[in-house]
Short mmCIF file of C-alpha atoms in Angstrom, two decimals:
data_model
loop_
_atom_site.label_atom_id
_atom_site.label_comp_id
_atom_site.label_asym_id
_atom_site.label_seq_id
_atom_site.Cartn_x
_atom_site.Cartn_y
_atom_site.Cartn_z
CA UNK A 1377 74.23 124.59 75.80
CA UNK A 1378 75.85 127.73 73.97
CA UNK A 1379 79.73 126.91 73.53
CA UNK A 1380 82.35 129.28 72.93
CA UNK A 1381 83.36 127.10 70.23
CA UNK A 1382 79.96 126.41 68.59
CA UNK A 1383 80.43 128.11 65.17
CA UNK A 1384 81.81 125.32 63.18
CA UNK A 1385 79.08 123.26 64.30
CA UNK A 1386 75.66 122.39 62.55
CA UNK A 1387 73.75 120.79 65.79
CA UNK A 1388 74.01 120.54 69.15
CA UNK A 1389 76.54 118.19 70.71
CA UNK A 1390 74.13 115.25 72.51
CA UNK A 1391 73.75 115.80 76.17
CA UNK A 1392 75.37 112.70 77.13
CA UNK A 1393 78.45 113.62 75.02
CA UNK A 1394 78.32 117.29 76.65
CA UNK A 1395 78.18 115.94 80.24
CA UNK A 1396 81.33 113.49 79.74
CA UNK A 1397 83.08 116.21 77.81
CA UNK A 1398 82.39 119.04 80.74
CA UNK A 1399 84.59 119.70 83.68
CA UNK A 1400 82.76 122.88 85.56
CA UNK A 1401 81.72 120.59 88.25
CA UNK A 1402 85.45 120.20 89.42
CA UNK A 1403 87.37 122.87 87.57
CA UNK A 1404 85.27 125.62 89.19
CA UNK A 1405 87.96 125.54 91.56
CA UNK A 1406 89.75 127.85 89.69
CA UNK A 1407 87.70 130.52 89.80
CA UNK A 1408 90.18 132.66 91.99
CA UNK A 1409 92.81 131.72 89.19
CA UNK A 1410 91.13 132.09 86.37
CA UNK A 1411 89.83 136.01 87.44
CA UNK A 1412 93.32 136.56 88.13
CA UNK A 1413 94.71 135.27 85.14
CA UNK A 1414 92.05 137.51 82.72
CA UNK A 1415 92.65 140.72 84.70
CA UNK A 1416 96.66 139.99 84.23
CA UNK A 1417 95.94 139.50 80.00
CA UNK A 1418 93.69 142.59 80.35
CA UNK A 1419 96.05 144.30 81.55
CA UNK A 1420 98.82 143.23 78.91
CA UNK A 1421 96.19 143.63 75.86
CA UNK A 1422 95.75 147.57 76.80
CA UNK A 1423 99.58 148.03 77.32
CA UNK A 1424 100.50 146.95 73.59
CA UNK A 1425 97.23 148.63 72.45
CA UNK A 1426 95.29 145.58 71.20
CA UNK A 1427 92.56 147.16 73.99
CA UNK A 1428 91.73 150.60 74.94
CA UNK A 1429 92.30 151.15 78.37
CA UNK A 1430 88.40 152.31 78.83
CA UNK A 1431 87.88 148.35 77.56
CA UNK A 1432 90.29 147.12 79.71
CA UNK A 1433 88.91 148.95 82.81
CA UNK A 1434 85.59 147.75 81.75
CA UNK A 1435 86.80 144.11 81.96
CA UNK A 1436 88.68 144.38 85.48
CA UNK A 1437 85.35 146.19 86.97
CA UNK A 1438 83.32 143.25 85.26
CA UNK A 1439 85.59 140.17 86.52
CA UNK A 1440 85.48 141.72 89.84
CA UNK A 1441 81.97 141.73 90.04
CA UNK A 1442 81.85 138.06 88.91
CA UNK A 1443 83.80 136.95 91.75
CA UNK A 1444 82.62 139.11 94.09
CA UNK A 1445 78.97 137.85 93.37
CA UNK A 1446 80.32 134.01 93.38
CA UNK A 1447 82.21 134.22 97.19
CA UNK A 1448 78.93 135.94 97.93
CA UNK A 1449 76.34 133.64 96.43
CA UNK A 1450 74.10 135.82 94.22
CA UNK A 1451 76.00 134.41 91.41
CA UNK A 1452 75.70 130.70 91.22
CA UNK A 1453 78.26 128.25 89.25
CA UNK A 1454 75.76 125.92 87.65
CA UNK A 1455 76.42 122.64 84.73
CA UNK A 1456 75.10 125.16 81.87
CA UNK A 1457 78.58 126.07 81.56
CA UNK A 1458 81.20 123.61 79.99
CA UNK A 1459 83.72 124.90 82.01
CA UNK A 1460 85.29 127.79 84.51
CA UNK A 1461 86.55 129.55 81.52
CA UNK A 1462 83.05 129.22 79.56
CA UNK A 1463 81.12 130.67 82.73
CA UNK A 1464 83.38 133.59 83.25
CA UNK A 1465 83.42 134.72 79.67
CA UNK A 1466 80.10 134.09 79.53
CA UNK A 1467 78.81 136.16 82.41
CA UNK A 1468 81.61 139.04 81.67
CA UNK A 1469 79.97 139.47 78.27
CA UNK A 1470 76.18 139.39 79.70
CA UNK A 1471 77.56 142.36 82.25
CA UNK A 1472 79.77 144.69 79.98
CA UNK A 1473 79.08 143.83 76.21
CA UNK A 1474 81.35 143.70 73.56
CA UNK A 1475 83.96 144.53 75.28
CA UNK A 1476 83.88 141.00 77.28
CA UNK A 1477 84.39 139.57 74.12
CA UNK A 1478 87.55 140.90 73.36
CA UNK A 1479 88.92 139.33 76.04
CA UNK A 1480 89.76 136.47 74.92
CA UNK A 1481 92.04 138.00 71.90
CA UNK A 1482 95.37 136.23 72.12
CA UNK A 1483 95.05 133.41 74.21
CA UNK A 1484 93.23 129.88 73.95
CA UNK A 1485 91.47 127.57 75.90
CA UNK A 1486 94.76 125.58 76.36
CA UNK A 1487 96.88 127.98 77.65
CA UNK A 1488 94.24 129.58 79.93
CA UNK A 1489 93.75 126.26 81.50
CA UNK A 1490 97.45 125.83 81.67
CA UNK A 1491 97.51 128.73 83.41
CA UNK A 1492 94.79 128.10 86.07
CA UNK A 1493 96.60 124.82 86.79
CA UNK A 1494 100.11 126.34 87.48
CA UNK A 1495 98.36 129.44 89.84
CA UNK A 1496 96.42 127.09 91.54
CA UNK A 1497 99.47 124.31 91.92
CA UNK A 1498 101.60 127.14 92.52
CA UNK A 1499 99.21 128.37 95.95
CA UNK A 1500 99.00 124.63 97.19
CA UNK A 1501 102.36 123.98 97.15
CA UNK A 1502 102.69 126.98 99.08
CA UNK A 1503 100.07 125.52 101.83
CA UNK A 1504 101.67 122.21 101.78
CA UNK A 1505 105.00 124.25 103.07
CA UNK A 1506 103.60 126.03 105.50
CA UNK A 1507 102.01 122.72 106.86
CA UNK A 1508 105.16 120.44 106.79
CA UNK A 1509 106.99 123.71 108.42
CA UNK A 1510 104.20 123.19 111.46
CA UNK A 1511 104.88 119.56 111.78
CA UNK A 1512 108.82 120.34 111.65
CA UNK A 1513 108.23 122.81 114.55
CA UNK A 1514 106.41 120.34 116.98
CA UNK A 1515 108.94 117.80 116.32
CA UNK A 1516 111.55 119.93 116.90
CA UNK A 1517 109.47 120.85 120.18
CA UNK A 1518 109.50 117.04 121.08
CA UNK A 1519 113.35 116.73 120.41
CA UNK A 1520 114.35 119.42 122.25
CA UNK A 1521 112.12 118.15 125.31
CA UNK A 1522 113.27 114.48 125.47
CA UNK A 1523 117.27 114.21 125.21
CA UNK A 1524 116.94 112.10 127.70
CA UNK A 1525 114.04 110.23 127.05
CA UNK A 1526 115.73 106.59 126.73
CA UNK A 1527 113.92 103.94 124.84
CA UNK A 1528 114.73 100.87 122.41
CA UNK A 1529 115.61 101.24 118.79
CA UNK A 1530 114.64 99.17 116.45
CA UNK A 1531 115.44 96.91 113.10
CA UNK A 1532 113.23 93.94 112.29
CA UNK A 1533 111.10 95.17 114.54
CA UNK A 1534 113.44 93.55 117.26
CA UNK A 1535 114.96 95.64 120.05
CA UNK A 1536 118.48 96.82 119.07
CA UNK A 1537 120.02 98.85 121.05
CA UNK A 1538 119.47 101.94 123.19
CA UNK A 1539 118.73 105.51 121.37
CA UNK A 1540 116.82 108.77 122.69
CA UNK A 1541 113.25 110.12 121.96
CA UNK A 1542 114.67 112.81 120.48
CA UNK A 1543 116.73 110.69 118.73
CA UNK A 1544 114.07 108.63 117.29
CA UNK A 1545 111.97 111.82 116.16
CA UNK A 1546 115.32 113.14 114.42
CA UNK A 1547 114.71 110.99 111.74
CA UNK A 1548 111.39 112.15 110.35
CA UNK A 1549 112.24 115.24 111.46
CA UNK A 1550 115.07 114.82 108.49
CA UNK A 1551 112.84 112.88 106.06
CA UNK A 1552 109.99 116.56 106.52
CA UNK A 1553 113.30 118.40 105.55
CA UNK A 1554 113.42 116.81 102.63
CA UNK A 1555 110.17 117.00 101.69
CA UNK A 1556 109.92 120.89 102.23
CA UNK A 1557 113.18 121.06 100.34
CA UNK A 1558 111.43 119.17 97.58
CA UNK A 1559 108.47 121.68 97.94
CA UNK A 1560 110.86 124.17 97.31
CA UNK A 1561 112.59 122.72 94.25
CA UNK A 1562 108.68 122.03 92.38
CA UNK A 1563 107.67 125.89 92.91
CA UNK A 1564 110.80 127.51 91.51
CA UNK A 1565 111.21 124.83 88.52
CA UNK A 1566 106.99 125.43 87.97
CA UNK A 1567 106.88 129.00 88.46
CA UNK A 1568 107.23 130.27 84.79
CA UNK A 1569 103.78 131.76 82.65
CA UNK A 1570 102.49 129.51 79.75
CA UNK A 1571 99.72 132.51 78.95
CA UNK A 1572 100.02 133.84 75.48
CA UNK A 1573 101.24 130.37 74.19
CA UNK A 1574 97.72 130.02 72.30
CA UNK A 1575 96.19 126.89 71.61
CA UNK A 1576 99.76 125.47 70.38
CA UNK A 1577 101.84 128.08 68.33
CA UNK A 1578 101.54 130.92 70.29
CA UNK A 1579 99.78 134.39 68.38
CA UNK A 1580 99.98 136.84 65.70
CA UNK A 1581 99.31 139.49 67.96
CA UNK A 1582 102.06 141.82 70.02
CA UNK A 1583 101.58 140.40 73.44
CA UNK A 1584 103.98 141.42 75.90
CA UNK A 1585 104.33 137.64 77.63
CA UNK A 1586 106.97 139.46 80.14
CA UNK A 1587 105.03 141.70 81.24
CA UNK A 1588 102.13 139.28 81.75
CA UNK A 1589 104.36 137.08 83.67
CA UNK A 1590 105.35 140.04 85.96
CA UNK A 1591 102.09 140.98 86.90
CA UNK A 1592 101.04 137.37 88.01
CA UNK A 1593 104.33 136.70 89.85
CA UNK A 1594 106.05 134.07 87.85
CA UNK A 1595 110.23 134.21 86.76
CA UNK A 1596 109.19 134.66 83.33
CA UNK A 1597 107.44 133.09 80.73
CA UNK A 1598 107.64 129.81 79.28
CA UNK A 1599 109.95 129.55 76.21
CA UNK A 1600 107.82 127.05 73.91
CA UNK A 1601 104.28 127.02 73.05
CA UNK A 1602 103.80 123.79 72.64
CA UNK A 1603 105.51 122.48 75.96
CA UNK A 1604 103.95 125.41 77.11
CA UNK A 1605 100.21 123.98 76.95
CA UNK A 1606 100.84 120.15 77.31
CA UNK A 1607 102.98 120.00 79.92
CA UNK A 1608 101.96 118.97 83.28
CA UNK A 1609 105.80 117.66 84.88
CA UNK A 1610 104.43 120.05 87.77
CA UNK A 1611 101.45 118.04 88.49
CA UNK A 1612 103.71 114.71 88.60
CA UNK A 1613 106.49 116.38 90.49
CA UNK A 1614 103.76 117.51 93.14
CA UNK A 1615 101.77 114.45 93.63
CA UNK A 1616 105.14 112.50 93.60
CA UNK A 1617 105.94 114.64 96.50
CA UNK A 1618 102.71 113.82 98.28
CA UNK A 1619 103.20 110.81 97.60
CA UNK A 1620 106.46 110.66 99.39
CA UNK A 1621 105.42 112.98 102.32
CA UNK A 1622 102.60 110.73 102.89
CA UNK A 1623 104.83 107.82 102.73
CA UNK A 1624 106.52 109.54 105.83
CA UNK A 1625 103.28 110.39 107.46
CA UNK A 1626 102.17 106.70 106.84
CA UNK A 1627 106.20 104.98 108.47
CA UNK A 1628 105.10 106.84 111.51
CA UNK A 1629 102.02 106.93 112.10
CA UNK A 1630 102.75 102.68 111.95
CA UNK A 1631 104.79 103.19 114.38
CA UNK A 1632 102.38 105.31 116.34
CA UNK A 1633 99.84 102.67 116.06
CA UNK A 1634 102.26 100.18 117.52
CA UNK A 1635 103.65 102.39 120.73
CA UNK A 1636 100.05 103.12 121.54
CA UNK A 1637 99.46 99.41 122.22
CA UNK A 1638 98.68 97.79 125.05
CA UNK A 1639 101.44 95.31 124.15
CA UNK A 1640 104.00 98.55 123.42
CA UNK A 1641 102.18 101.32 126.34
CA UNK A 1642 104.93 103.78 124.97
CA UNK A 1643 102.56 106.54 124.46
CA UNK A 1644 98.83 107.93 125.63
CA UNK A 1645 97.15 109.62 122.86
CA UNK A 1646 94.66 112.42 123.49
CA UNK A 1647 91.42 111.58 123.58
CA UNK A 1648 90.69 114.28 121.04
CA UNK A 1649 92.37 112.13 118.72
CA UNK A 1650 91.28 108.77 119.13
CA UNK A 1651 87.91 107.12 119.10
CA UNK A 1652 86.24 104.30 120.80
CA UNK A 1653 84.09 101.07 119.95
CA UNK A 1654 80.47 100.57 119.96
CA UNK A 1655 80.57 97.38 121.89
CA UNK A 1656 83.79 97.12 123.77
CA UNK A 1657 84.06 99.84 126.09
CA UNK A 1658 87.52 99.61 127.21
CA UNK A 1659 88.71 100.53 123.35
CA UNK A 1660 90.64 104.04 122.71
CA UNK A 1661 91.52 103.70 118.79
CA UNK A 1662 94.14 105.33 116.86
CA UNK A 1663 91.95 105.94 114.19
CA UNK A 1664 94.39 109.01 113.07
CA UNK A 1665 96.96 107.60 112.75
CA UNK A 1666 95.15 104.39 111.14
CA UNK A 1667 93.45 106.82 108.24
CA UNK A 1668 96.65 108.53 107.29
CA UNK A 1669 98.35 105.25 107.04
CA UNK A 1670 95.37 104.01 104.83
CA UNK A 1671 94.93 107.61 102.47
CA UNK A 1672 98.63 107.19 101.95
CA UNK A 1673 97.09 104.66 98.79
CA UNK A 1674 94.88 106.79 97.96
CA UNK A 1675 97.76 109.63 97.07
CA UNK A 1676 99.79 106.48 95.29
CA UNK A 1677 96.99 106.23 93.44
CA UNK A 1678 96.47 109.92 91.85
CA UNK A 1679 100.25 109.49 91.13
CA UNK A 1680 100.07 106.26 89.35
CA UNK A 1681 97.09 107.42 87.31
CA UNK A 1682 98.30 110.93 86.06
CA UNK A 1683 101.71 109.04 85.08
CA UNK A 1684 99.77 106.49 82.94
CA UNK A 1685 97.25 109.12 81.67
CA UNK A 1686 100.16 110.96 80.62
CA UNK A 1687 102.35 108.29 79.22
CA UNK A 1688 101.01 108.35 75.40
CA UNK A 1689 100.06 111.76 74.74
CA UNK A 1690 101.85 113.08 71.55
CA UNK A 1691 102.40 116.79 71.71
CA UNK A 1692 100.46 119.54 71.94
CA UNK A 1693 97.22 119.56 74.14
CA UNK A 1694 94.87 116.35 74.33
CA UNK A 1695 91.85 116.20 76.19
CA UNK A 1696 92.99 113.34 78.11
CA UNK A 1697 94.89 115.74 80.19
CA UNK A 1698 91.45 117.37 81.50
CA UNK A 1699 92.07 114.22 83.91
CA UNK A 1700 95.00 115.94 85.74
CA UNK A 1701 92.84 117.99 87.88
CA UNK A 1702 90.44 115.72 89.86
CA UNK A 1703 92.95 113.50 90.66
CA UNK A 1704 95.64 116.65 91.84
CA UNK A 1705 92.77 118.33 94.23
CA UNK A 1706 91.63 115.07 95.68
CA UNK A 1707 95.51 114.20 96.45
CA UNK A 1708 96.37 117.58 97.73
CA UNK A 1709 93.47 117.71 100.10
CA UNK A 1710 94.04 114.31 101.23
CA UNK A 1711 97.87 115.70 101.97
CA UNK A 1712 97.02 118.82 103.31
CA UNK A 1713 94.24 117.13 105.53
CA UNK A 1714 96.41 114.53 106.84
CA UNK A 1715 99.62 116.91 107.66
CA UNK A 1716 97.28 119.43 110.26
CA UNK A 1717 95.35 116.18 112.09
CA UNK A 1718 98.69 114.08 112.61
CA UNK A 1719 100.47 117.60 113.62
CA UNK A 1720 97.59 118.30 116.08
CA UNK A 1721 97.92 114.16 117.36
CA UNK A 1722 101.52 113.98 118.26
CA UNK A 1723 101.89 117.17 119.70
CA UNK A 1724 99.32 116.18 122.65
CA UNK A 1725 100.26 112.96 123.22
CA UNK A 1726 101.96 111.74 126.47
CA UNK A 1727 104.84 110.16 126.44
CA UNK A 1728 105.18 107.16 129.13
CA UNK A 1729 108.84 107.47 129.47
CA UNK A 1730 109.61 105.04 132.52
CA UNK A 1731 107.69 102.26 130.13
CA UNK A 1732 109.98 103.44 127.68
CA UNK A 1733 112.87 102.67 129.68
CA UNK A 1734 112.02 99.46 130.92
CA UNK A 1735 111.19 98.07 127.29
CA UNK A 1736 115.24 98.90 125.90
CA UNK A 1737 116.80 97.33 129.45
CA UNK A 1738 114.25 94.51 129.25
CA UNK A 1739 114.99 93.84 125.08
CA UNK A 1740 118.95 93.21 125.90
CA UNK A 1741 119.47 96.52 123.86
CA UNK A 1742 122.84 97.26 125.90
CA UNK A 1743 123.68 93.40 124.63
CA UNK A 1744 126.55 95.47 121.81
CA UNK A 1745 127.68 98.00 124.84
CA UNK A 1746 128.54 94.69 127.10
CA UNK A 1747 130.84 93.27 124.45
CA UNK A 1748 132.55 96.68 123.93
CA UNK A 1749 133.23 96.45 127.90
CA UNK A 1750 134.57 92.78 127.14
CA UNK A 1751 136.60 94.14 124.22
CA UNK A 1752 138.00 97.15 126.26
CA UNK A 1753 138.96 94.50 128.99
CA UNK A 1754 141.30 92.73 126.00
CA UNK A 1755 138.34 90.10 124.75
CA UNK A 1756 138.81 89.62 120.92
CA UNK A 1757 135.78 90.85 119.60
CA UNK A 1758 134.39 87.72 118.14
CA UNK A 1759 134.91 86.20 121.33
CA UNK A 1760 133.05 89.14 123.56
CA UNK A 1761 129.95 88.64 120.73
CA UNK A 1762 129.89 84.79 121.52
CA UNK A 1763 130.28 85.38 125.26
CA UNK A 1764 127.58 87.91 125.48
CA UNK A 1765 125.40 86.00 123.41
CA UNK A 1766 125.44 83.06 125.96
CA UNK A 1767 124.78 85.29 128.40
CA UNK A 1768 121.74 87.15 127.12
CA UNK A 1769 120.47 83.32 126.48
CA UNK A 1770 121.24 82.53 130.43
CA UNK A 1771 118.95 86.18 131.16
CA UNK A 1772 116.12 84.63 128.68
CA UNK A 1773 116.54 81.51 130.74
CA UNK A 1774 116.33 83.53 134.16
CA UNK A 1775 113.83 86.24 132.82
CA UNK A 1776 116.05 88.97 133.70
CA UNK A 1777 118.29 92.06 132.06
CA UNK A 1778 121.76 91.76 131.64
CA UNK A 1779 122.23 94.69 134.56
CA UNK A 1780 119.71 93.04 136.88
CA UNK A 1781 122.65 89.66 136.94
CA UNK A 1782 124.99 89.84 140.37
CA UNK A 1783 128.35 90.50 139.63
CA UNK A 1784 129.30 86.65 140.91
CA UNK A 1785 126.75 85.74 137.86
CA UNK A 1786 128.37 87.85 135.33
CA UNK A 1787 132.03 86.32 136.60
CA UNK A 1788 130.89 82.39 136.07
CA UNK A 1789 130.24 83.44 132.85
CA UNK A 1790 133.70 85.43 131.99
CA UNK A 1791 135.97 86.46 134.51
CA UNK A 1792 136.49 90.17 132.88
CA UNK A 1793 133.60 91.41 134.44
CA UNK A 1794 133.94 94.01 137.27
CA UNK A 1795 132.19 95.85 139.10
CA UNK A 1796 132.00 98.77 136.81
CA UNK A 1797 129.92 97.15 134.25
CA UNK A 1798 126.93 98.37 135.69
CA UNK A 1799 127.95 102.18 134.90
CA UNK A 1800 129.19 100.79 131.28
CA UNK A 1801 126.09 99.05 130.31
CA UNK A 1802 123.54 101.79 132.10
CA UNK A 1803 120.82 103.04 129.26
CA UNK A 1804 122.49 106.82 130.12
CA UNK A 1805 126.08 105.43 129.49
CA UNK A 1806 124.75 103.49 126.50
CA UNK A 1807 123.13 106.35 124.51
CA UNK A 1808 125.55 108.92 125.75
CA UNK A 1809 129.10 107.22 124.56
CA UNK A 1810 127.66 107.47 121.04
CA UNK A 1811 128.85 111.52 120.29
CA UNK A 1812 129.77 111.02 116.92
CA UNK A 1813 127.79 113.63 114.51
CA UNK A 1814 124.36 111.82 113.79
CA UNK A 1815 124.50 109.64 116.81
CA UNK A 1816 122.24 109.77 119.77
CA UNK A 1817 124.52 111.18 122.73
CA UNK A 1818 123.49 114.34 124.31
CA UNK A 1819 126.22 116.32 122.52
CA UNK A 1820 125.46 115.57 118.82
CA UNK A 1821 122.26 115.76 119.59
CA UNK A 1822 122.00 119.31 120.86
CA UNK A 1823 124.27 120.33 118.09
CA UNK A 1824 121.25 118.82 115.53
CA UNK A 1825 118.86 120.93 117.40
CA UNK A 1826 120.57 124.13 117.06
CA UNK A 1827 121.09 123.79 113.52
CA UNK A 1828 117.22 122.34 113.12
CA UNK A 1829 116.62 125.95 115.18
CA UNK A 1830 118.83 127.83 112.66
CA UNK A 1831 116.65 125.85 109.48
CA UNK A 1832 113.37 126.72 110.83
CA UNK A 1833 114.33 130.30 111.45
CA UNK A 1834 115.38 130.77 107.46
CA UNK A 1835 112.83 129.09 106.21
CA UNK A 1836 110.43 131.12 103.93
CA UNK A 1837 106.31 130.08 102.80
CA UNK A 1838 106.97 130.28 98.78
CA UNK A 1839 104.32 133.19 97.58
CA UNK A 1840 101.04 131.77 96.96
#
């Protein structure tokens, strides 16, 4: 078990001790990052002459070849190696010499890992764009397809009053927006270089952190060394993100679970995306939607953890912190994974819109439109709530709708009723009065749709 910091030491650290301490079984991950990292330093190291450029040139050929022999398997990643860092060092030096050892002149351990982190966070944020943009785009699909797709909205789960599909999908299709935004705001307030902060207090030697930031893509570099190499804000901000785009993943995929029913019959999911039972054959399961609800924990969890791992950690780097990454990768896969199978679910599922339909008439959700009739007729409104109210109790008596009364009906109960309350308290009527910006008439609708059209259009993937 050669370590790169085994000088200072008389014996070998115990194997039990070595195995807790490692991390090369998960932060192999950042192999990709950690190449790309070392070729950037190279780079800098020749340009203020700490390196010849014959050394430097040495080192690029020789990190190449490490991760060219890794993607194609001759070189294996094994648990001889404390971590990414030690392996790649370790290997460069076995394949060019000395000059692998001088790689490592002006940076630490700490920074190098800080580093890794913020490339690698920096790429997956990128991904988790790119997959909320491809939800965003089949809801807006789904919107723009069912204007006039009438069913009942909701609150306490009780039928309220009438609203459109499109409607309905409008509002996660504004909670995504904000999550991309939020996306947006993590990569541009993460995207600064911590290399050539050193273990804490930065280096002696000239390094040219600008230049090093340049070549990997960041704004700049960080502006303290010891923030620099403790700080993982990023981490929190991102999982706090998952967090909340699971959270919106989870609402409606509930609600998902609930239209696909038996009870509800709103929807038909694909078979592709549902499963059966082993012993009742007439079962078709959202399990999709069921798992995404359920992993939404698990991304709660990574959250809650890196927050308390984080919450007593005097500055500069602690080992603690090697728990940020295990509990980051598992979250963002769990993210990732969820976002492209609930995508792929509710853009081939069938809507059953005449069930739909029936459900808001049947669920008295015109109930607020029929006093507004009253109260357009001269009713007080406190008196057209009470009269209504006796009336929906005289439909729960008959087991009917309010429309499905004859007009003689609707008279013994208040003689303002004519003829044209039929037209006043149709579903179409009901949804399309409401044309105030936000509401779901046909007209403020389409106007959300263009401008969703116009957002999609300027939106832009972060570089990985």
């Amino acid at each position: 078990m050669a370590q790169l910091w085994g000088g200072r030491f008389t014996k070998e650290t115990d194997q039990l001790v070595y195995d807790f301490n490692a991390s090369i079984t998960f932060d192999q991950r950042f192999l990709p990052q950690d190449i790309r990292g070392s070729k950037a330093h190279a780079t800098m190291l020749a340009a203020v002459g700490v390196i010849t450029e014959e050394e430097r040139d040495r080192i690029l050929s020789g990190l190449d070849s490490i991760l060219n022999d890794v993607k194609a398997g001759t070189l294996e990643i094994t648990t001889k190696y404390e971590d990414v860092h030690s392996f790649v060092e370790a290997n460069l030096i076995d394949r060019i010499g000395d000059a692998g050892k001088k790689l490592h002149t002006g940076r630490s351990r700490n920074d190098q890992v800080a580093l890794d982190m913020r490339l690698y966070i920096r790429g997956e944020v990128s991904e988790l764009e790119a997959r909320v943009k491809a939800l965003m785009e089949t809801l807006q699909k789904l919107m723009d397809e069912n204007l006039s797709t009438y069913m009942p909205g909701f609150t306490h789960l009780q039928k309220a009053q009438p609203v459109s599909f499109s409607h309905h999908i409008g509002a996660y299709m504004e909670m995504f927006k904000r999550d991309f935004s939020r996306l947006t705001d993590i990569y541009q307030r993460m995207n600064y270089c911590p290399l050539g902060a050193g273990a804490l207090a930065g280096t002696t030697y000239p390094l040219d952190r600008n230049l090093t930031a340049r070549l990997l893509g960041f704004n700049g570099p960080t502006l303290n060394s010891m923030d620099s190499v403790s700080d993982r804000d990023y981490c929190i901000e991102l999982l706090s993100a998952c967090a909340t785009i699971m959270m919106h993943l989870s609402r409606f995929s509930e609600e998902i679970i609930l239209w696909n029913s038996n009870e509800y019959g709103f929807i038909e999911l694909d078979d592709a995306y549902s499963t059966g039972s082993s012993i009742m054959p007439q079962k078709k399961n959202p399990d999709i939607a069921e798992l995404v609800r359920g992993k939404t924990g698990r991304v709660y969890g990574a959250l809650t953890a890196l927050l308390t791992t984080m919450k007593g950690i005097p500055l500069a780097y602690n080992k603690d912190m090697q728990e940020d990454k295990e509990l980051t990768f598992d979250a963002l896969d769990t993210t990732k994974g969820c976002l492209t199978l609930f995508n792929g679910m509710i853009a081939t599922m069938q809507l059953r819109k005449d069930t739909m339909a029936v459900s808001a008439m049947r669920g008295f959700t015109n109930a607020t439109d029929a006093a507004d009739y009253l109260v357009k007729k001269g009713v007080p409104f406190r008196d057209a709530h009470g009269i209504i109210g006796r009336l929906v109790l005289f439909c729960i008596d008959k087991g009917c709708a309010i429309d499905e009364l004859s007009l003689e009906e609707l008279k013994a109960i208040d003689p303002h009723f004519e003829e044209d309350i039929y037209e006043a308290i149709s579903l179409e009527t009901c949804v399309e009065a409401r044309n105030t910006i936000g509401a779901p008439g046909h007209a403020p609708m389409k106007a959300v749709i263009d401008e969703n059209a116009a957002f999609l259009a300027g939106l832009t993937v972060d570089p990985a």
